[in-house]
PDB file of C-alpha atoms in Angstrom:
ATOM      1  CA  MET A   1      -2.800 -38.397  68.971  1.00  0.00           C
ATOM      2  CA  SER A   2      -4.184 -38.288  72.471  1.00  0.00           C
ATOM      3  CA  GLY A   3      -6.196 -41.383  73.333  1.00  0.00           C
ATOM      4  CA  LEU A   4      -8.078 -39.739  76.194  1.00  0.00           C
ATOM      5  CA  LEU A   5     -11.713 -38.806  75.589  1.00  0.00           C
ATOM      6  CA  ARG A   6     -12.988 -36.699  78.480  1.00  0.00           C
ATOM      7  CA  THR A   7     -16.720 -36.883  79.172  1.00  0.00           C
ATOM      8  CA  LEU A   8     -18.229 -33.433  79.696  1.00  0.00           C
ATOM      9  CA  ALA A   9     -21.849 -34.578  79.934  1.00  0.00           C
ATOM     10  CA  GLU A  10     -23.848 -37.777  79.512  1.00  0.00           C
ATOM     11  CA  HIS A  11     -27.583 -38.338  79.058  1.00  0.00           C
ATOM     12  CA  ARG A  12     -29.691 -41.476  78.686  1.00  0.00           C
ATOM     13  CA  CYS A  13     -31.504 -41.268  75.351  1.00  0.00           C
ATOM     14  CA  PHE A  14     -33.822 -43.791  73.613  1.00  0.00           C
ATOM     15  CA  GLY A  15     -32.160 -46.673  75.437  1.00  0.00           C
ATOM     16  CA  GLY A  16     -28.704 -45.511  74.398  1.00  0.00           C
ATOM     17  CA  VAL A  17     -26.501 -42.704  75.623  1.00  0.00           C
ATOM     18  CA  GLN A  18     -25.841 -39.184  74.371  1.00  0.00           C
ATOM     19  CA  ARG A  19     -22.383 -37.972  75.353  1.00  0.00           C
ATOM     20  CA  PHE A  20     -20.493 -34.742  74.921  1.00  0.00           C
ATOM     21  CA  LEU A  21     -16.748 -35.316  74.850  1.00  0.00           C
ATOM     22  CA  GLU A  22     -13.491 -33.416  74.623  1.00  0.00           C
ATOM     23  CA  HIS A  23      -9.940 -34.456  73.767  1.00  0.00           C
ATOM     24  CA  ASP A  24      -6.579 -32.880  73.033  1.00  0.00           C
ATOM     25  CA  ALA A  25      -6.348 -32.858  69.237  1.00  0.00           C
ATOM     26  CA  HIS A  26      -2.814 -33.204  67.882  1.00  0.00           C
ATOM     27  CA  GLU A  27      -3.751 -32.071  64.369  1.00  0.00           C
ATOM     28  CA  ILE A  28      -5.458 -28.938  65.686  1.00  0.00           C
ATOM     29  CA  GLY A  29      -3.079 -28.251  68.568  1.00  0.00           C
ATOM     30  CA  LEU A  30      -6.045 -27.443  70.811  1.00  0.00           C
ATOM     31  CA  PRO A  31      -8.810 -29.281  72.677  1.00  0.00           C
ATOM     32  CA  MET A  32     -11.701 -30.278  70.425  1.00  0.00           C
ATOM     33  CA  ARG A  33     -15.244 -31.145  71.436  1.00  0.00           C
ATOM     34  CA  LEU A  34     -17.708 -33.543  69.861  1.00  0.00           C
ATOM     35  CA  SER A  35     -21.018 -35.210  70.545  1.00  0.00           C
ATOM     36  CA  VAL A  36     -21.492 -38.983  70.381  1.00  0.00           C
ATOM     37  CA  PHE A  37     -24.758 -40.901  70.485  1.00  0.00           C
ATOM     38  CA  LEU A  38     -24.321 -44.622  71.088  1.00  0.00           C
ATOM     39  CA  PRO A  39     -27.430 -46.732  70.446  1.00  0.00           C
ATOM     40  CA  PRO A  40     -28.402 -49.582  72.795  1.00  0.00           C
ATOM     41  CA  GLN A  41     -26.840 -52.136  70.424  1.00  0.00           C
ATOM     42  CA  ALA A  42     -23.390 -50.647  71.114  1.00  0.00           C
ATOM     43  CA  ALA A  43     -23.453 -52.267  74.541  1.00  0.00           C
ATOM     44  CA  LEU A  44     -23.174 -55.668  72.845  1.00  0.00           C
ATOM     45  CA  ALA A  45     -21.095 -55.143  69.689  1.00  0.00           C
ATOM     46  CA  LYS A  46     -19.514 -52.570  67.438  1.00  0.00           C
ATOM     47  CA  VAL A  47     -22.029 -50.556  65.421  1.00  0.00           C
ATOM     48  CA  PRO A  48     -21.812 -48.510  62.210  1.00  0.00           C
ATOM     49  CA  ALA A  49     -21.548 -44.749  62.615  1.00  0.00           C
ATOM     50  CA  LEU A  50     -22.690 -41.617  60.859  1.00  0.00           C
ATOM     51  CA  ILE A  51     -20.492 -38.529  60.942  1.00  0.00           C
ATOM     52  CA  TYR A  52     -22.554 -35.330  60.893  1.00  0.00           C
ATOM     53  CA  LEU A  53     -20.942 -32.011  59.963  1.00  0.00           C
ATOM     54  CA  ALA A  54     -22.864 -28.917  61.060  1.00  0.00           C
ATOM     55  CA  GLY A  55     -23.012 -25.556  59.333  1.00  0.00           C
ATOM     56  CA  LEU A  56     -21.899 -21.984  59.917  1.00  0.00           C
ATOM     57  CA  THR A  57     -22.268 -20.635  63.495  1.00  0.00           C
ATOM     58  CA  CYS A  58     -22.946 -24.141  64.881  1.00  0.00           C
ATOM     59  CA  ASN A  59     -21.009 -26.318  67.315  1.00  0.00           C
ATOM     60  CA  GLU A  60     -20.835 -29.926  68.510  1.00  0.00           C
ATOM     61  CA  GLU A  61     -24.168 -29.602  70.345  1.00  0.00           C
ATOM     62  CA  THR A  62     -26.289 -28.329  67.446  1.00  0.00           C
ATOM     63  CA  PHE A  63     -27.043 -31.649  65.781  1.00  0.00           C
ATOM     64  CA  ALA A  64     -27.637 -33.561  69.025  1.00  0.00           C
ATOM     65  CA  VAL A  65     -30.119 -30.949  70.263  1.00  0.00           C
ATOM     66  CA  LYS A  66     -31.840 -29.902  67.025  1.00  0.00           C
ATOM     67  CA  GLY A  67     -31.443 -32.750  64.541  1.00  0.00           C
ATOM     68  CA  GLY A  68     -33.972 -35.205  65.954  1.00  0.00           C
ATOM     69  CA  ALA A  69     -31.924 -38.218  64.862  1.00  0.00           C
ATOM     70  CA  GLN A  70     -31.443 -40.275  68.030  1.00  0.00           C
ATOM     71  CA  ARG A  71     -34.761 -42.153  68.096  1.00  0.00           C
ATOM     72  CA  LEU A  72     -34.334 -43.741  64.680  1.00  0.00           C
ATOM     73  CA  ALA A  73     -30.577 -44.195  65.162  1.00  0.00           C
ATOM     74  CA  ALA A  74     -31.370 -46.177  68.307  1.00  0.00           C
ATOM     75  CA  GLU A  75     -33.838 -48.328  66.376  1.00  0.00           C
ATOM     76  CA  PHE A  76     -31.366 -48.966  63.556  1.00  0.00           C
ATOM     77  CA  GLY A  77     -28.323 -49.439  65.775  1.00  0.00           C
ATOM     78  CA  ILE A  78     -26.253 -46.588  64.332  1.00  0.00           C
ATOM     79  CA  ALA A  79     -23.915 -44.314  66.279  1.00  0.00           C
ATOM     80  CA  LEU A  80     -24.024 -40.570  65.594  1.00  0.00           C
ATOM     81  CA  ILE A  81     -20.852 -38.458  65.735  1.00  0.00           C
ATOM     82  CA  ALA A  82     -20.869 -34.658  65.450  1.00  0.00           C
ATOM     83  CA  PRO A  83     -17.556 -32.787  65.818  1.00  0.00           C
ATOM     84  CA  ASP A  84     -17.318 -29.075  66.468  1.00  0.00           C
ATOM     85  CA  THR A  85     -17.287 -26.876  63.383  1.00  0.00           C
ATOM     86  CA  SER A  86     -13.823 -25.362  63.915  1.00  0.00           C
ATOM     87  CA  PRO A  87     -10.995 -24.913  66.388  1.00  0.00           C
ATOM     88  CA  ARG A  88     -11.747 -22.605  69.301  1.00  0.00           C
ATOM     89  CA  GLY A  89      -9.463 -20.628  71.558  1.00  0.00           C
ATOM     90  CA  ALA A  90      -6.565 -20.370  69.120  1.00  0.00           C
ATOM     91  CA  GLY A  91      -6.176 -16.667  69.823  1.00  0.00           C
ATOM     92  CA  VAL A  92      -5.888 -15.765  66.141  1.00  0.00           C
ATOM     93  CA  GLU A  93      -6.588 -12.090  65.631  1.00  0.00           C
ATOM     94  CA  GLY A  94     -10.059 -11.639  64.153  1.00  0.00           C
ATOM     95  CA  GLU A  95     -10.988 -15.315  64.496  1.00  0.00           C
ATOM     96  CA  ALA A  96     -14.479 -14.459  65.778  1.00  0.00           C
ATOM     97  CA  SER A  97     -15.036 -11.227  63.866  1.00  0.00           C
ATOM     98  CA  ASP A  98     -17.174 -12.732  61.069  1.00  0.00           C
ATOM     99  CA  TRP A  99     -19.967 -15.289  61.322  1.00  0.00           C
ATOM    100  CA  ASP A 100     -18.983 -16.868  58.000  1.00  0.00           C
ATOM    101  CA  PHE A 101     -15.203 -17.108  58.492  1.00  0.00           C
ATOM    102  CA  GLY A 102     -12.962 -18.198  61.351  1.00  0.00           C
ATOM    103  CA  VAL A 103     -14.560 -19.681  64.457  1.00  0.00           C
ATOM    104  CA  ALA A 104     -17.480 -22.006  63.589  1.00  0.00           C
ATOM    105  CA  ALA A 105     -16.675 -21.580  59.898  1.00  0.00           C
ATOM    106  CA  SER A 106     -13.830 -23.975  59.083  1.00  0.00           C
ATOM    107  CA  PHE A 107     -15.282 -25.316  55.805  1.00  0.00           C
ATOM    108  CA  TYR A 108     -13.724 -28.620  56.904  1.00  0.00           C
ATOM    109  CA  LEU A 109     -10.420 -28.169  55.102  1.00  0.00           C
ATOM    110  CA  ASP A 110      -6.750 -27.723  56.015  1.00  0.00           C
ATOM    111  CA  ALA A 111      -5.756 -24.060  55.809  1.00  0.00           C
ATOM    112  CA  THR A 112      -2.465 -23.265  54.113  1.00  0.00           C
ATOM    113  CA  GLN A 113      -2.378 -19.516  54.784  1.00  0.00           C
ATOM    114  CA  ALA A 114      -1.215 -17.618  57.860  1.00  0.00           C
ATOM    115  CA  PRO A 115      -2.456 -17.152  60.512  1.00  0.00           C
ATOM    116  CA  TRP A 116      -4.905 -20.031  60.055  1.00  0.00           C
ATOM    117  CA  ALA A 117      -2.611 -22.862  58.964  1.00  0.00           C
ATOM    118  CA  PRO A 118      -1.345 -23.987  62.410  1.00  0.00           C
ATOM    119  CA  HIS A 119      -4.791 -24.739  63.853  1.00  0.00           C
ATOM    120  CA  TRP A 120      -7.393 -24.758  61.053  1.00  0.00           C
ATOM    121  CA  ARG A 121      -6.644 -28.345  59.994  1.00  0.00           C
ATOM    122  CA  MET A 122     -10.126 -29.799  60.109  1.00  0.00           C
ATOM    123  CA  GLU A 123      -9.782 -32.273  57.240  1.00  0.00           C
ATOM    124  CA  SER A 124      -6.668 -33.877  58.721  1.00  0.00           C
ATOM    125  CA  TYR A 125      -8.226 -33.775  62.168  1.00  0.00           C
ATOM    126  CA  LEU A 126     -11.370 -35.580  61.081  1.00  0.00           C
ATOM    127  CA  VAL A 127      -9.838 -38.147  58.754  1.00  0.00           C
ATOM    128  CA  ARG A 128      -6.434 -38.829  60.298  1.00  0.00           C
ATOM    129  CA  GLU A 129      -7.147 -38.321  63.991  1.00  0.00           C
ATOM    130  CA  LEU A 130     -10.769 -38.336  65.110  1.00  0.00           C
ATOM    131  CA  LEU A 131     -12.076 -41.314  63.146  1.00  0.00           C
ATOM    132  CA  PRO A 132      -9.167 -43.595  64.126  1.00  0.00           C
ATOM    133  CA  LEU A 133      -9.503 -42.454  67.743  1.00  0.00           C
ATOM    134  CA  LEU A 134     -13.215 -43.221  67.844  1.00  0.00           C
ATOM    135  CA  GLY A 135     -12.672 -46.606  66.255  1.00  0.00           C
ATOM    136  CA  GLU A 136     -10.106 -47.382  68.935  1.00  0.00           C
ATOM    137  CA  ARG A 137     -11.915 -46.015  71.981  1.00  0.00           C
ATOM    138  CA  LEU A 138     -15.614 -46.546  71.200  1.00  0.00           C
ATOM    139  CA  PRO A 139     -17.681 -49.528  69.986  1.00  0.00           C
ATOM    140  CA  ILE A 140     -17.765 -48.221  66.417  1.00  0.00           C
ATOM    141  CA  ASP A 141     -17.201 -50.295  63.283  1.00  0.00           C
ATOM    142  CA  ALA A 142     -14.654 -48.265  61.293  1.00  0.00           C
ATOM    143  CA  GLU A 143     -15.471 -50.285  58.165  1.00  0.00           C
ATOM    144  CA  ARG A 144     -19.060 -49.032  58.163  1.00  0.00           C
ATOM    145  CA  LEU A 145     -19.005 -45.243  58.212  1.00  0.00           C
ATOM    146  CA  GLY A 146     -21.353 -42.789  56.562  1.00  0.00           C
ATOM    147  CA  ILE A 147     -21.143 -39.002  56.404  1.00  0.00           C
ATOM    148  CA  PHE A 148     -23.745 -36.271  56.091  1.00  0.00           C
ATOM    149  CA  GLY A 149     -24.145 -32.624  56.984  1.00  0.00           C
ATOM    150  CA  HIS A 150     -26.017 -29.352  56.606  1.00  0.00           C
ATOM    151  CA  SER A 151     -25.073 -26.233  54.621  1.00  0.00           C
ATOM    152  CA  MET A 152     -21.314 -25.713  55.148  1.00  0.00           C
ATOM    153  CA  GLY A 153     -21.368 -29.176  56.695  1.00  0.00           C
ATOM    154  CA  GLY A 154     -23.105 -30.548  53.623  1.00  0.00           C
ATOM    155  CA  HIS A 155     -20.200 -29.144  51.624  1.00  0.00           C
ATOM    156  CA  GLY A 156     -17.842 -30.884  54.042  1.00  0.00           C
ATOM    157  CA  ALA A 157     -19.671 -34.191  53.757  1.00  0.00           C
ATOM    158  CA  LEU A 158     -19.652 -34.192  49.964  1.00  0.00           C
ATOM    159  CA  THR A 159     -16.048 -33.060  49.579  1.00  0.00           C
ATOM    160  CA  LEU A 160     -14.568 -35.345  52.247  1.00  0.00           C
ATOM    161  CA  ALA A 161     -16.466 -38.306  50.817  1.00  0.00           C
ATOM    162  CA  LEU A 162     -15.069 -37.552  47.356  1.00  0.00           C
ATOM    163  CA  ARG A 163     -11.554 -36.705  48.541  1.00  0.00           C
ATOM    164  CA  HIS A 164     -11.149 -39.917  50.565  1.00  0.00           C
ATOM    165  CA  PRO A 165     -12.406 -42.800  48.420  1.00  0.00           C
ATOM    166  CA  GLY A 166     -13.460 -45.843  50.354  1.00  0.00           C
ATOM    167  CA  LEU A 167     -13.487 -44.173  53.765  1.00  0.00           C
ATOM    168  CA  PHE A 168     -17.238 -43.552  53.789  1.00  0.00           C
ATOM    169  CA  LYS A 169     -19.736 -46.076  52.479  1.00  0.00           C
ATOM    170  CA  SER A 170     -22.636 -43.610  52.264  1.00  0.00           C
ATOM    171  CA  VAL A 171     -23.145 -39.865  51.922  1.00  0.00           C
ATOM    172  CA  SER A 172     -26.024 -37.387  52.031  1.00  0.00           C
ATOM    173  CA  ALA A 173     -26.580 -33.691  52.679  1.00  0.00           C
ATOM    174  CA  PHE A 174     -29.137 -31.076  53.653  1.00  0.00           C
ATOM    175  CA  ALA A 175     -28.943 -27.819  51.660  1.00  0.00           C
ATOM    176  CA  PRO A 176     -25.208 -28.195  50.969  1.00  0.00           C
ATOM    177  CA  VAL A 177     -22.889 -25.540  49.571  1.00  0.00           C
ATOM    178  CA  CYS A 178     -22.405 -27.471  46.331  1.00  0.00           C
ATOM    179  CA  ALA A 179     -20.033 -25.184  44.435  1.00  0.00           C
ATOM    180  CA  PRO A 180     -18.145 -23.046  46.966  1.00  0.00           C
ATOM    181  CA  ALA A 181     -15.664 -21.769  44.395  1.00  0.00           C
ATOM    182  CA  GLN A 182     -18.636 -20.016  42.780  1.00  0.00           C
ATOM    183  CA  CYS A 183     -20.347 -18.418  45.791  1.00  0.00           C
ATOM    184  CA  ALA A 184     -19.513 -15.655  48.247  1.00  0.00           C
ATOM    185  CA  TRP A 185     -19.222 -17.911  51.293  1.00  0.00           C
ATOM    186  CA  GLY A 186     -16.807 -20.195  49.532  1.00  0.00           C
ATOM    187  CA  ARG A 187     -14.742 -17.477  47.888  1.00  0.00           C
ATOM    188  CA  LYS A 188     -14.284 -15.744  51.240  1.00  0.00           C
ATOM    189  CA  ALA A 189     -13.301 -18.952  53.016  1.00  0.00           C
ATOM    190  CA  PHE A 190     -11.041 -20.234  50.253  1.00  0.00           C
ATOM    191  CA  THR A 191      -9.237 -16.909  49.859  1.00  0.00           C
ATOM    192  CA  GLY A 192      -8.594 -16.686  53.590  1.00  0.00           C
ATOM    193  CA  TYR A 193      -7.673 -20.311  54.205  1.00  0.00           C
ATOM    194  CA  LEU A 194      -6.116 -21.354  50.879  1.00  0.00           C
ATOM    195  CA  GLY A 195      -4.942 -18.112  49.261  1.00  0.00           C
ATOM    196  CA  GLY A 196      -5.814 -16.412  46.007  1.00  0.00           C
ATOM    197  CA  ASP A 197      -4.860 -19.167  43.547  1.00  0.00           C
ATOM    198  CA  THR A 198      -8.304 -20.278  42.455  1.00  0.00           C
ATOM    199  CA  ALA A 199      -6.943 -23.409  40.795  1.00  0.00           C
ATOM    200  CA  GLY A 200      -6.289 -24.845  44.240  1.00  0.00           C
ATOM    201  CA  TRP A 201      -9.857 -24.181  45.307  1.00  0.00           C
ATOM    202  CA  GLN A 202     -11.221 -26.791  42.898  1.00  0.00           C
ATOM    203  CA  ALA A 203      -9.968 -29.629  45.112  1.00  0.00           C
ATOM    204  CA  HIS A 204     -12.470 -28.512  47.766  1.00  0.00           C
ATOM    205  CA  ASP A 205     -15.450 -27.888  45.481  1.00  0.00           C
ATOM    206  CA  ALA A 206     -17.895 -30.803  45.405  1.00  0.00           C
ATOM    207  CA  SER A 207     -19.160 -30.074  41.907  1.00  0.00           C
ATOM    208  CA  ARG A 208     -15.633 -29.918  40.485  1.00  0.00           C
ATOM    209  CA  LEU A 209     -14.575 -33.023  42.393  1.00  0.00           C
ATOM    210  CA  MET A 210     -17.522 -34.960  41.020  1.00  0.00           C
ATOM    211  CA  GLN A 211     -16.717 -33.858  37.460  1.00  0.00           C
ATOM    212  CA  ARG A 212     -13.227 -35.349  37.856  1.00  0.00           C
ATOM    213  CA  GLN A 213     -14.490 -38.832  38.745  1.00  0.00           C
ATOM    214  CA  GLN A 214     -13.832 -41.602  36.249  1.00  0.00           C
ATOM    215  CA  ALA A 215     -16.849 -43.567  37.449  1.00  0.00           C
ATOM    216  CA  ALA A 216     -19.668 -43.148  39.932  1.00  0.00           C
ATOM    217  CA  PRO A 217     -17.966 -43.088  43.373  1.00  0.00           C
ATOM    218  CA  PHE A 218     -21.178 -43.953  45.247  1.00  0.00           C
ATOM    219  CA  PRO A 219     -23.110 -46.412  43.082  1.00  0.00           C
ATOM    220  CA  GLU A 220     -25.705 -46.882  45.836  1.00  0.00           C
ATOM    221  CA  GLY A 221     -26.638 -43.224  45.415  1.00  0.00           C
ATOM    222  CA  ILE A 222     -26.305 -39.833  47.092  1.00  0.00           C
ATOM    223  CA  LEU A 223     -29.277 -38.125  48.756  1.00  0.00           C
ATOM    224  CA  ILE A 224     -29.659 -34.331  48.939  1.00  0.00           C
ATOM    225  CA  ASP A 225     -32.642 -32.399  50.273  1.00  0.00           C
ATOM    226  CA  GLN A 226     -33.107 -28.711  49.496  1.00  0.00           C
ATOM    227  CA  GLY A 227     -35.828 -26.296  50.590  1.00  0.00           C
ATOM    228  CA  LEU A 228     -37.144 -23.976  47.900  1.00  0.00           C
ATOM    229  CA  GLU A 229     -37.779 -21.168  50.405  1.00  0.00           C
ATOM    230  CA  ASP A 230     -34.130 -21.275  51.463  1.00  0.00           C
ATOM    231  CA  LYS A 231     -32.881 -17.682  51.322  1.00  0.00           C
ATOM    232  CA  PHE A 232     -29.381 -18.911  50.469  1.00  0.00           C
ATOM    233  CA  LEU A 233     -30.405 -21.172  47.593  1.00  0.00           C
ATOM    234  CA  ALA A 234     -29.901 -18.833  44.642  1.00  0.00           C
ATOM    235  CA  ASP A 235     -26.672 -17.149  45.703  1.00  0.00           C
ATOM    236  CA  GLN A 236     -24.792 -19.649  47.866  1.00  0.00           C
ATOM    237  CA  LEU A 237     -25.861 -23.280  47.406  1.00  0.00           C
ATOM    238  CA  HIS A 238     -26.116 -24.095  43.648  1.00  0.00           C
ATOM    239  CA  PRO A 239     -27.369 -27.699  43.875  1.00  0.00           C
ATOM    240  CA  HIS A 240     -28.049 -27.663  40.147  1.00  0.00           C
ATOM    241  CA  LEU A 241     -24.296 -27.576  39.507  1.00  0.00           C
ATOM    242  CA  PHE A 242     -23.718 -30.694  41.586  1.00  0.00           C
ATOM    243  CA  GLU A 243     -26.696 -32.316  39.901  1.00  0.00           C
ATOM    244  CA  ALA A 244     -25.149 -31.633  36.481  1.00  0.00           C
ATOM    245  CA  ALA A 245     -21.762 -32.955  37.622  1.00  0.00           C
ATOM    246  CA  CYS A 246     -23.353 -36.186  38.836  1.00  0.00           C
ATOM    247  CA  ARG A 247     -25.107 -36.585  35.522  1.00  0.00           C
ATOM    248  CA  GLU A 248     -21.785 -36.264  33.665  1.00  0.00           C
ATOM    249  CA  VAL A 249     -20.255 -39.253  35.474  1.00  0.00           C
ATOM    250  CA  ALA A 250     -23.468 -41.296  35.867  1.00  0.00           C
ATOM    251  CA  GLN A 251     -23.451 -40.870  39.649  1.00  0.00           C
ATOM    252  CA  PRO A 252     -26.913 -41.774  41.002  1.00  0.00           C
ATOM    253  CA  LEU A 253     -28.293 -38.740  42.822  1.00  0.00           C
ATOM    254  CA  THR A 254     -31.624 -38.142  44.489  1.00  0.00           C
ATOM    255  CA  LEU A 255     -31.969 -34.347  44.739  1.00  0.00           C
ATOM    256  CA  ARG A 256     -35.309 -33.468  46.293  1.00  0.00           C
ATOM    257  CA  ARG A 257     -36.569 -29.888  46.175  1.00  0.00           C
ATOM    258  CA  HIS A 258     -39.222 -29.080  48.777  1.00  0.00           C
ATOM    259  CA  ILE A 259     -41.795 -26.303  48.414  1.00  0.00           C
ATOM    260  CA  GLY A 260     -42.165 -24.131  51.515  1.00  0.00           C
ATOM    261  CA  TYR A 261     -39.049 -25.271  53.408  1.00  0.00           C
ATOM    262  CA  ASP A 262     -36.230 -22.918  54.405  1.00  0.00           C
ATOM    263  CA  HIS A 263     -32.608 -23.409  55.493  1.00  0.00           C
ATOM    264  CA  GLY A 264     -33.031 -24.103  59.207  1.00  0.00           C
ATOM    265  CA  TYR A 265     -33.371 -27.112  61.467  1.00  0.00           C
ATOM    266  CA  TYR A 266     -37.143 -27.365  61.098  1.00  0.00           C
ATOM    267  CA  PHE A 267     -36.303 -28.315  57.514  1.00  0.00           C
ATOM    268  CA  VAL A 268     -33.492 -30.648  58.605  1.00  0.00           C
ATOM    269  CA  GLN A 269     -35.721 -32.406  61.166  1.00  0.00           C
ATOM    270  CA  SER A 270     -38.446 -32.882  58.572  1.00  0.00           C
ATOM    271  CA  PHE A 271     -36.291 -35.129  56.398  1.00  0.00           C
ATOM    272  CA  MET A 272     -33.861 -36.591  58.936  1.00  0.00           C
ATOM    273  CA  ALA A 273     -35.609 -39.966  58.957  1.00  0.00           C
ATOM    274  CA  ASP A 274     -35.176 -40.300  55.198  1.00  0.00           C
ATOM    275  CA  HIS A 275     -31.452 -39.643  55.528  1.00  0.00           C
ATOM    276  CA  LEU A 276     -31.013 -42.190  58.292  1.00  0.00           C
ATOM    277  CA  LYS A 277     -32.905 -44.749  56.201  1.00  0.00           C
ATOM    278  CA  HIS A 278     -30.662 -43.929  53.227  1.00  0.00           C
ATOM    279  CA  HIS A 279     -27.531 -44.618  55.270  1.00  0.00           C
ATOM    280  CA  GLN A 280     -29.008 -47.638  57.037  1.00  0.00           C
ATOM    281  CA  ARG A 281     -29.813 -49.266  53.691  1.00  0.00           C
ATOM    282  CA  ILE A 282     -26.195 -48.955  52.577  1.00  0.00           C
ATOM    283  CA  LEU A 283     -24.297 -49.498  55.832  1.00  0.00           C
ATOM    284  CA  PHE A 284     -26.118 -52.725  56.659  1.00  0.00           C
ATOM    285  CA  GLN A 285     -25.577 -54.356  53.286  1.00  0.00           C
ATOM    286  CA  PRO A 286     -23.597 -57.623  53.500  1.00  0.00           C
ATOM    287  CA  SER A 287     -19.906 -57.166  52.802  1.00  0.00           C
TER     288      SER A 287
END
């Protein structure tokens, strides 16, 4: 793991600092970029952090520019981390041919199939490399981490939270892909990255993962917001399946369905404050 975080850009923001960074990622075998917002409180002590995973076609800048989260994060004293959505520059044939597979479409898992396996290792990168690196190099409290995301990134947030018990204290999502093994986006990604054995897909499907829990993994609750004018709702997202899975294991879930809202960042911005408050309530509880 390279310990060097190179600053590409830095901007003063709500008394804190918004940075765009790059480092040589051992797990990926390529440079990876990320955005980091440090609130003013980080100048005095380590602060809790929220990891945000963006959706298809996005990059490390999307959340920082469009999410509208920095003002309240500065007030609460929470750092915001947004990694890129996939490796870039691997030179894999066809890596940028499709908007929903390859570049900017990692689905936040470790590929096992050629030619993707050497570089498309986003789960290991995030959990085994990036989070430890940030805890070492930045004023971030690694014992107080939350995770959230949008669309494909909502899928990533839910699945990584369930696959790594105890790593994240809080979790939420905007319009997540809740059952990727049962939608076209997920089937395409899983076939390409994991192969045709559908049994292996279940380990990366949030609804299936929740069904396998012996007890509620997040007793303080999970928050999901979903727009009812989202053109992907019926065919790709399936929040009702995750809702049913949570009910089976008595996992507290607040699933809010909003009339008139679509899938984009106007929707995400509209409910960002509620998500930050959700995480703040949990991350600042006494140990």
